[in-house]
CSV table of C-alpha atoms and ligand atoms in Angstrom, one decimal:
chain,number,residue,atom,x,y,z
A,285,MET,CA,87.9,126.0,181.2
A,286,SER,CA,88.2,129.3,179.4
A,287,ASP,CA,91.5,128.0,177.8
A,288,LEU,CA,89.6,125.1,176.3
A,289,LYS,CA,86.8,127.4,175.2
A,290,GLN,CA,89.3,129.6,173.5
A,291,ASP,CA,91.0,126.6,171.8
A,292,LEU,CA,87.6,125.4,170.5
A,293,ALA,CA,86.8,128.8,169.2
A,294,ARG,CA,90.2,129.1,167.4
A,295,LEU,CA,89.7,125.6,166.0
A,296,LYS,CA,86.3,126.6,164.6
A,297,THR,CA,87.6,129.8,163.0
A,298,ALA,CA,90.6,128.0,161.6
A,299,PHE,CA,88.3,125.3,160.1
A,300,ASP,CA,85.8,127.9,158.7
A,301,GLU,CA,88.7,129.6,156.9
A,302,ALA,CA,90.2,126.4,155.6
A,303,ILE,CA,86.9,125.0,154.3
A,304,THR,CA,86.2,128.1,152.2
A,305,GLU,CA,89.5,127.6,150.5
A,306,ALA,CA,89.1,123.8,149.8
A,307,MET,CA,88.5,123.5,146.1
A,308,SER,CA,88.4,119.8,145.7
A,309,SER,CA,86.8,116.8,147.4
A,310,SER,CA,90.3,115.4,148.1
A,311,ALA,CA,91.2,118.8,149.9
A,312,VAL,CA,88.0,118.4,152.0
A,313,GLU,CA,88.9,114.8,152.9
A,314,GLN,CA,92.3,116.1,154.0
A,315,LEU,CA,90.6,118.7,156.2
A,316,LYS,CA,88.5,116.0,157.8
A,317,VAL,CA,91.7,114.1,158.8
A,318,GLN,CA,93.4,117.3,159.9
A,319,PHE,CA,90.5,118.5,162.2
A,320,LEU,CA,88.6,115.4,163.2
A,321,GLY,CA,91.1,112.6,162.7
A,322,LYS,CA,92.6,110.4,165.5
A,323,LYS,CA,95.8,112.5,165.4
A,324,GLY,CA,93.7,115.7,164.5
A,325,GLU,CA,93.3,119.0,166.3
A,326,MET,CA,90.0,118.2,167.9
A,327,THR,CA,91.4,115.1,169.5
A,328,SER,CA,94.3,116.9,171.0
A,329,ILE,CA,92.0,119.6,172.4
A,330,LEU,CA,89.7,117.0,173.9
A,331,ARG,CA,92.6,115.4,175.6
A,332,GLY,CA,92.8,118.6,177.7
A,333,MET,CA,89.3,117.8,179.1
A,334,GLY,CA,90.9,115.4,181.6
A,335,ALA,CA,92.3,118.4,183.5
A,336,LEU,CA,88.9,119.9,184.0
A,337,SER,CA,86.8,119.6,187.2
A,338,ALA,CA,83.7,117.5,187.3
A,339,GLU,CA,81.4,120.6,187.2
A,340,GLU,CA,83.2,122.2,184.2
A,341,ARG,CA,83.2,119.0,182.2
A,342,PRO,CA,79.5,118.8,180.9
A,343,ALA,CA,79.5,122.4,179.6
A,344,ALA,CA,82.9,121.8,177.9
A,345,GLY,CA,81.8,118.5,176.4
A,346,GLN,CA,78.6,120.2,175.0
A,347,LEU,CA,80.7,123.0,173.5
A,348,ALA,CA,83.1,120.5,171.9
A,349,ASN,CA,80.2,118.5,170.5
A,350,GLN,CA,78.7,121.7,169.0
A,351,VAL,CA,82.0,122.5,167.3
A,352,ARG,CA,82.4,119.0,166.1
A,353,GLU,CA,78.8,118.9,164.7
A,354,HIS,CA,79.4,122.2,163.0
A,355,ILE,CA,82.6,120.9,161.4
A,356,GLU,CA,81.0,117.6,160.4
A,357,ALA,CA,78.0,119.4,158.8
A,358,LYS,CA,80.2,121.7,156.8
A,359,LEU,CA,82.6,119.0,155.7
A,360,GLU,CA,79.6,116.9,154.5
A,361,SER,CA,77.9,119.7,152.5
A,362,ALA,CA,81.3,120.8,151.0
A,363,LEU,CA,82.0,117.2,150.0
A,364,THR,CA,78.6,116.8,148.3
A,365,ALA,CA,78.9,120.0,146.4
A,366,LEU,CA,82.5,119.5,145.3
A,367,LYS,CA,81.8,115.9,144.2
A,368,GLU,CA,78.9,117.0,142.2
A,369,LYS,CA,81.0,119.7,140.5
A,370,GLU,CA,83.8,117.2,139.8
A,371,LYS,CA,81.3,114.8,138.3
A,372,ASP,CA,79.9,117.5,136.0
A,373,LEU,CA,83.4,118.4,134.9
A,374,ARG,CA,84.3,114.8,134.2
A,375,LEU,CA,81.2,114.2,132.2
A,376,LYS,CA,82.0,117.3,130.2
A,377,HIS,CA,85.5,116.1,129.4
A,378,GLU,CA,84.6,112.5,128.8
A,379,LYS,CA,81.8,113.4,126.3
A,380,ILE,CA,81.7,110.7,123.6
A,381,ASP,CA,80.7,111.5,120.1
A,382,VAL,CA,78.9,108.4,119.0
A,383,THR,CA,78.7,109.7,115.4
A,384,MET,CA,82.5,109.7,115.0
A,385,PRO,CA,83.8,107.1,112.6
A,386,GLY,CA,85.7,104.2,114.2
A,387,VAL,CA,89.4,103.6,114.1
A,388,ARG,CA,90.0,100.6,111.8
A,389,GLN,CA,92.4,98.0,113.2
A,390,PHE,CA,94.9,96.5,110.7
A,391,GLN,CA,94.1,92.8,110.9
A,392,GLY,CA,96.6,91.5,108.5
A,393,ALA,CA,96.1,90.8,104.8
A,394,ARG,CA,97.1,88.4,102.1
A,395,HIS,CA,100.7,88.6,100.8
A,396,PRO,CA,100.9,90.2,97.4
A,397,LEU,CA,102.2,86.9,95.9
A,398,THR,CA,99.3,85.0,97.4
A,399,LYS,CA,96.9,87.7,95.9
A,400,VAL,CA,98.4,87.2,92.4
A,401,ILE,CA,98.3,83.4,92.7
A,402,ASP,CA,94.7,83.5,93.9
A,403,GLU,CA,93.7,85.9,91.2
A,404,ILE,CA,95.3,83.9,88.4
A,405,CYS,CA,94.0,80.5,89.7
A,406,GLY,CA,90.6,82.1,90.1
A,407,ILE,CA,90.5,83.0,86.4
A,408,PHE,CA,91.4,79.5,85.3
A,409,LEU,CA,88.8,78.0,87.8
A,410,GLY,CA,86.3,80.2,85.9
A,411,LEU,CA,87.5,78.6,82.7
A,412,GLY,CA,86.8,75.1,84.1
A,413,PHE,CA,90.2,74.2,85.3
A,414,THR,CA,90.9,72.5,88.6
A,415,ILE,CA,93.9,73.1,90.9
A,416,ALA,CA,96.5,70.3,91.4
A,417,GLU,CA,99.4,70.4,93.8
A,418,GLY,CA,102.4,68.1,94.5
A,419,PRO,CA,105.7,67.8,96.4
A,420,GLU,CA,108.5,70.3,96.3
A,421,VAL,CA,111.1,67.6,96.7
A,422,GLU,CA,110.7,65.7,93.4
A,423,LEU,CA,112.1,62.8,91.5
A,424,ASP,CA,114.7,63.9,89.0
A,425,GLU,CA,112.7,61.6,86.6
A,426,TYR,CA,109.5,63.7,86.9
A,427,ASN,CA,111.2,67.1,87.1
A,428,PHE,CA,113.5,66.5,84.0
A,429,GLU,CA,113.5,63.0,82.4
A,430,LEU,CA,109.9,62.6,81.5
A,431,LEU,CA,109.7,66.2,80.3
A,432,ARG,CA,112.4,65.4,77.8
A,433,ILE,CA,115.1,67.4,79.5
A,434,PRO,CA,117.9,64.9,79.0
A,435,GLU,CA,121.0,64.2,81.2
A,436,GLY,CA,123.7,66.8,80.2
A,437,HIS,CA,121.1,69.5,79.5
A,438,PRO,CA,122.3,72.8,81.1
A,439,ALA,CA,119.1,73.0,83.3
A,440,ARG,CA,120.1,69.8,85.0
A,441,ASP,CA,123.6,71.1,86.0
A,442,THR,CA,124.2,71.3,89.8
A,443,GLN,CA,125.0,75.0,89.1
A,444,ASP,CA,121.3,75.5,88.4
A,445,THR,CA,119.4,72.8,90.4
A,446,PHE,CA,119.4,71.9,94.1
A,447,TYR,CA,120.1,68.1,94.3
A,448,ILE,CA,118.9,66.2,97.4
A,449,THR,CA,120.3,62.9,96.2
A,450,ASP,CA,121.3,61.6,92.7
A,451,LYS,CA,117.7,60.9,92.0
A,452,MET,CA,115.9,63.7,94.0
A,453,VAL,CA,115.8,67.5,93.4
A,454,LEU,CA,114.0,70.5,94.6
A,455,ARG,CA,111.5,71.0,91.7
A,456,THR,CA,112.7,73.7,89.3
A,457,GLN,CA,109.2,74.1,87.9
A,458,THR,CA,105.7,72.8,88.8
A,459,SER,CA,105.5,70.6,85.6
A,460,PRO,CA,106.2,67.4,87.6
A,461,VAL,CA,102.8,67.9,89.3
A,462,GLN,CA,101.3,67.8,85.8
A,463,ILE,CA,103.4,64.7,85.0
A,464,ARG,CA,102.0,63.0,88.1
A,465,VAL,CA,98.4,63.8,87.1
A,466,MET,CA,98.9,62.5,83.5
A,467,LYS,CA,100.5,59.3,84.9
A,468,GLU,CA,97.5,58.8,87.2
A,469,GLN,CA,94.6,59.6,84.9
A,470,GLN,CA,93.5,59.6,81.3
A,471,PRO,CA,92.2,62.7,79.6
A,472,PRO,CA,90.3,65.0,79.7
A,473,ILE,CA,92.8,66.8,81.9
A,474,LYS,CA,92.4,70.5,82.6
A,475,ILE,CA,94.5,71.7,85.6
A,476,VAL,CA,96.5,74.6,87.0
A,477,CYS,CA,99.5,73.9,89.3
A,478,PRO,CA,100.6,76.8,91.5
A,479,GLY,CA,103.5,76.5,93.9
A,480,LYS,CA,107.1,77.2,95.0
A,481,VAL,CA,110.0,76.2,92.7
A,482,TYR,CA,113.7,76.3,93.3
A,483,ARG,CA,116.8,77.3,91.3
A,484,SER,CA,120.4,77.6,92.5
A,485,ASP,CA,120.6,81.3,91.8
A,486,ALA,CA,122.2,84.0,94.0
A,487,LEU,CA,119.6,86.4,95.5
A,488,ASP,CA,119.6,89.8,93.7
A,489,ALA,CA,117.1,92.4,92.5
A,490,THR,CA,115.6,90.1,89.9
A,491,HIS,CA,116.6,86.5,91.0
A,492,SER,CA,115.7,84.4,94.0
A,493,PRO,CA,116.6,80.7,94.8
A,494,ILE,CA,112.9,80.2,95.7
A,495,PHE,CA,110.1,81.7,93.6
A,496,HIS,CA,106.6,80.8,92.5
A,497,GLN,CA,105.1,79.5,89.3
A,498,ILE,CA,101.8,78.6,87.9
A,499,GLU,CA,101.6,76.1,85.1
A,500,GLY,CA,98.5,75.0,83.2
A,501,LEU,CA,97.8,71.9,81.2
A,502,VAL,CA,94.9,70.9,79.0
A,503,VAL,CA,94.9,67.4,77.4
A,504,ASP,CA,91.9,66.0,75.4
A,505,LYS,CA,90.9,64.8,72.0
A,506,GLY,CA,91.4,67.4,69.4
A,507,VAL,CA,93.0,70.2,71.4
A,508,THR,CA,94.7,72.6,69.1
A,509,MET,CA,96.9,75.7,69.1
A,510,GLY,CA,93.6,77.6,68.6
A,511,ASP,CA,92.5,76.5,72.1
A,512,LEU,CA,95.8,77.7,73.5
A,513,VAL,CA,95.4,81.1,71.9
A,514,GLY,CA,91.7,81.5,72.9
A,515,SER,CA,92.3,80.4,76.5
A,516,LEU,CA,95.3,82.7,77.0
A,517,GLN,CA,93.5,85.6,75.4
A,518,LEU,CA,90.6,85.2,77.8
A,519,PHE,CA,93.0,84.9,80.7
A,520,ALA,CA,95.0,88.0,79.7
A,521,ARG,CA,91.8,90.1,79.3
A,522,GLN,CA,90.7,89.2,82.8
A,523,LEU,CA,94.0,89.7,84.5
A,524,PHE,CA,95.2,92.8,82.7
A,525,GLY,CA,92.0,94.4,81.4
A,526,GLU,CA,89.4,94.0,78.7
A,527,LYS,CA,91.4,95.8,76.0
A,528,THR,CA,94.5,93.6,76.4
A,529,GLN,CA,95.7,91.7,73.3
A,530,ILE,CA,98.2,88.8,73.1
A,531,ARG,CA,101.0,88.0,70.7
A,532,LEU,CA,102.9,84.8,70.2
A,533,ARG,CA,106.5,84.6,69.4
A,534,PRO,CA,108.2,81.3,68.4
A,535,HIS,CA,110.4,79.9,71.1
A,536,HIS,CA,111.8,76.5,72.2
A,537,PHE,CA,111.1,74.4,75.2
A,538,PRO,CA,112.0,70.7,75.3
A,539,PHE,CA,108.5,69.7,76.6
A,540,THR,CA,106.4,71.5,74.0
A,541,GLU,CA,106.3,71.6,70.2
A,542,PRO,CA,105.6,74.1,68.8
A,543,SER,CA,106.6,76.4,71.7
A,544,CYS,CA,106.1,80.1,72.1
A,545,GLU,CA,106.5,83.1,74.3
A,546,VAL,CA,103.4,85.1,74.9
A,547,ASP,CA,103.4,88.9,75.1
A,548,ILE,CA,100.5,91.2,76.0
A,549,THR,CA,99.9,94.8,75.0
A,550,CYS,CA,101.4,97.1,77.6
A,551,TRP,CA,99.0,97.7,80.5
A,552,ASN,CA,100.4,101.2,80.9
A,553,CYS,CA,100.3,102.6,77.3
A,554,GLY,CA,98.1,100.0,75.6
A,555,GLY,CA,100.7,99.4,72.9
A,556,SER,CA,102.0,102.7,71.8
A,557,GLY,CA,105.3,102.4,73.7
A,558,CYS,CA,106.3,103.9,77.1
A,559,ARG,CA,108.7,103.4,79.9
A,560,THR,CA,106.9,100.4,81.4
A,561,CYS,CA,107.3,98.4,78.2
A,562,LYS,CA,110.7,100.0,77.3
A,563,GLY,CA,109.1,101.5,74.2
A,564,GLU,CA,108.1,98.0,72.9
A,565,GLY,CA,104.3,98.3,73.4
A,566,TRP,CA,104.4,94.6,74.4
A,567,ILE,CA,105.3,92.9,77.7
A,568,GLU,CA,106.3,89.2,77.9
A,569,VAL,CA,104.2,87.4,80.5
A,570,LEU,CA,104.4,83.6,79.9
A,571,GLY,CA,105.7,80.7,78.0
A,572,ALA,CA,103.5,78.1,76.3
A,573,GLY,CA,103.2,75.4,73.6
A,574,MET,CA,101.6,72.2,72.5
A,575,VAL,CA,102.6,69.3,74.8
A,576,HIS,CA,105.3,67.3,73.1
A,577,PRO,CA,104.0,63.9,71.9
A,578,GLY,CA,107.0,62.3,73.6
A,579,VAL,CA,105.9,63.8,77.0
A,580,LEU,CA,102.3,62.4,76.5
A,581,ARG,CA,103.8,59.0,75.7
A,582,ASN,CA,106.1,59.1,78.7
A,583,CYS,CA,103.1,59.5,80.9
A,584,GLY,CA,101.0,56.7,79.3
A,585,ILE,CA,98.8,58.9,77.1
A,586,ASP,CA,98.5,58.0,73.4
A,587,PRO,CA,99.6,61.1,71.3
A,588,GLU,CA,97.8,59.6,68.3
A,589,VAL,CA,94.5,60.0,70.2
A,590,TYR,CA,95.1,63.0,72.5
A,591,SER,CA,96.8,66.3,72.2
A,592,GLY,CA,97.3,69.2,74.7
A,593,PHE,CA,98.6,72.6,75.4
A,594,ALA,CA,100.6,73.8,78.4
A,595,PHE,CA,101.8,77.1,79.7
A,596,GLY,CA,103.9,78.5,82.6
A,597,ILE,CA,103.7,81.9,84.3
A,598,GLY,CA,106.2,83.4,86.7
A,599,VAL,CA,104.3,84.8,89.7
A,600,GLU,CA,107.0,87.2,91.0
A,601,ARG,CA,107.6,88.6,87.5
A,602,THR,CA,103.9,89.2,87.0
A,603,ALA,CA,103.4,90.8,90.5
A,604,MET,CA,106.5,93.1,89.9
A,605,GLY,CA,105.2,94.3,86.6
A,606,ARG,CA,101.6,94.7,87.8
A,607,TYR,CA,102.5,96.7,91.0
A,608,GLY,CA,105.7,98.4,89.7
A,609,ILE,CA,108.0,96.6,92.2
A,610,ASP,CA,111.6,96.8,91.1
A,611,ASP,CA,113.3,94.4,93.6
A,612,ILE,CA,112.2,90.8,94.1
A,613,ARG,CA,113.6,90.7,97.6
A,614,ASN,CA,110.7,92.9,98.8
A,615,PHE,CA,108.5,89.8,98.6
A,616,TYR,CA,110.5,87.8,101.1
A,617,GLU,CA,111.6,90.3,103.7
A,618,ASN,CA,108.2,90.7,105.4
A,619,ASP,CA,108.7,94.5,105.9
A,620,LEU,CA,105.3,95.7,107.0
A,621,ARG,CA,105.8,99.0,105.2
A,622,PHE,CA,105.9,97.0,102.0
A,623,LEU,CA,103.2,94.5,102.8
A,624,ARG,CA,100.7,97.1,104.1
A,625,GLN,CA,100.5,98.5,100.6
A,626,PHE,CA,98.6,95.4,99.3
A,627,ARG,CA,95.3,95.2,101.2
B,295,LIG,C1,107.9,79.6,81.2
B,295,LIG,C2,107.6,78.4,80.5
B,295,LIG,C3,106.2,76.5,80.3
B,295,LIG,C4,105.2,74.4,80.2
B,295,LIG,C5,105.7,75.4,81.0
B,295,LIG,C6,104.6,72.0,80.5
B,295,LIG,C7,104.3,71.0,81.3
B,295,LIG,C8,104.1,69.8,80.9
B,295,LIG,C9,104.2,69.5,79.6
B,295,LIG,C10,104.5,70.5,78.7
B,295,LIG,CL1,103.7,68.5,82.0
B,295,LIG,N1,104.7,71.8,79.2
B,295,LIG,N2,104.8,73.3,80.9
B,295,LIG,C11,105.0,74.5,78.9
B,295,LIG,C12,105.5,75.6,78.2
B,295,LIG,C13,106.1,76.7,79.0
B,295,LIG,O1,106.7,77.5,81.1
B,295,LIG,O2,108.5,80.5,80.8
B,295,LIG,N3,107.5,79.6,82.5
B,295,LIG,C14,107.8,80.6,83.4
């Protein structure tokens, strides 16, 4: 009996010491297992009860219960206190500042070429044009023949054009879309035709076998070169800034007569000459002209009644100039470090 009494007293002392050193709720849980668990110290002491006489047993049982209740009560209060403390600490660490600005997620953005196409088309929509689209695989007849680019012309060489069959090509400009519109409807016609075009060029810093073009076409009674100049002047001011001026230089295209190349005053120096315009003060942005009477006739429009102007803009070239991009390949490689710069 006195052995058991001593064991219980030792157990109580050992527990009291251990509980004062328990610094966390998980340490307290461990003590509970260690002292009161199935394989714990109390269990092994109580196993010794079997050896006691019937007279000794009640007093021993009472003592064991007292010790157990003492341990249980202390475990309980320690657990409550430590859990409370841990919660306070967690709340302190997890404090949320609801006034902090959010972290913006990158959700993707339009491609720089799409941006330039949308912007240019938007300006012409504002001038009353509508958008027309057509196939990228075209009849040789629409891409060349009806535009007065005859057989044997260098542009029709297999060196420059992707042929699908004798009669079919990947369009080398978006003009065949305009040909289709003219063949289908009588004037007034006022359209812009954006899209991909194809030339058999090797890929380098300034050439790509696929690129983008926007062509415009206006056909009506009494359309003059003055309308061409006025429309392109409005366009240039909106795209490149209010102070922009345009200049026409004589040129030659088979499908327009007269034809011109159109320069604008340099967006960097305003015309005094700098690195951007290579000291010229002017930057070439597009080609244009009065639709050749033969082209109108080829499409069933009477050139004695109607006249028109047309123009073509290279999208990559415009975007490269505008954003200072020196290598066309950037547009096609889908490197996010490049694309993220145009949001
Ligand atoms: C350039 C030149 C140009 C046209 C495109 C055109 C279309 C028809 C009839 C007449 Cl259906 N002309 N398009 C006219 C002049 C110039 O593009 O340098 N483009 C990048």
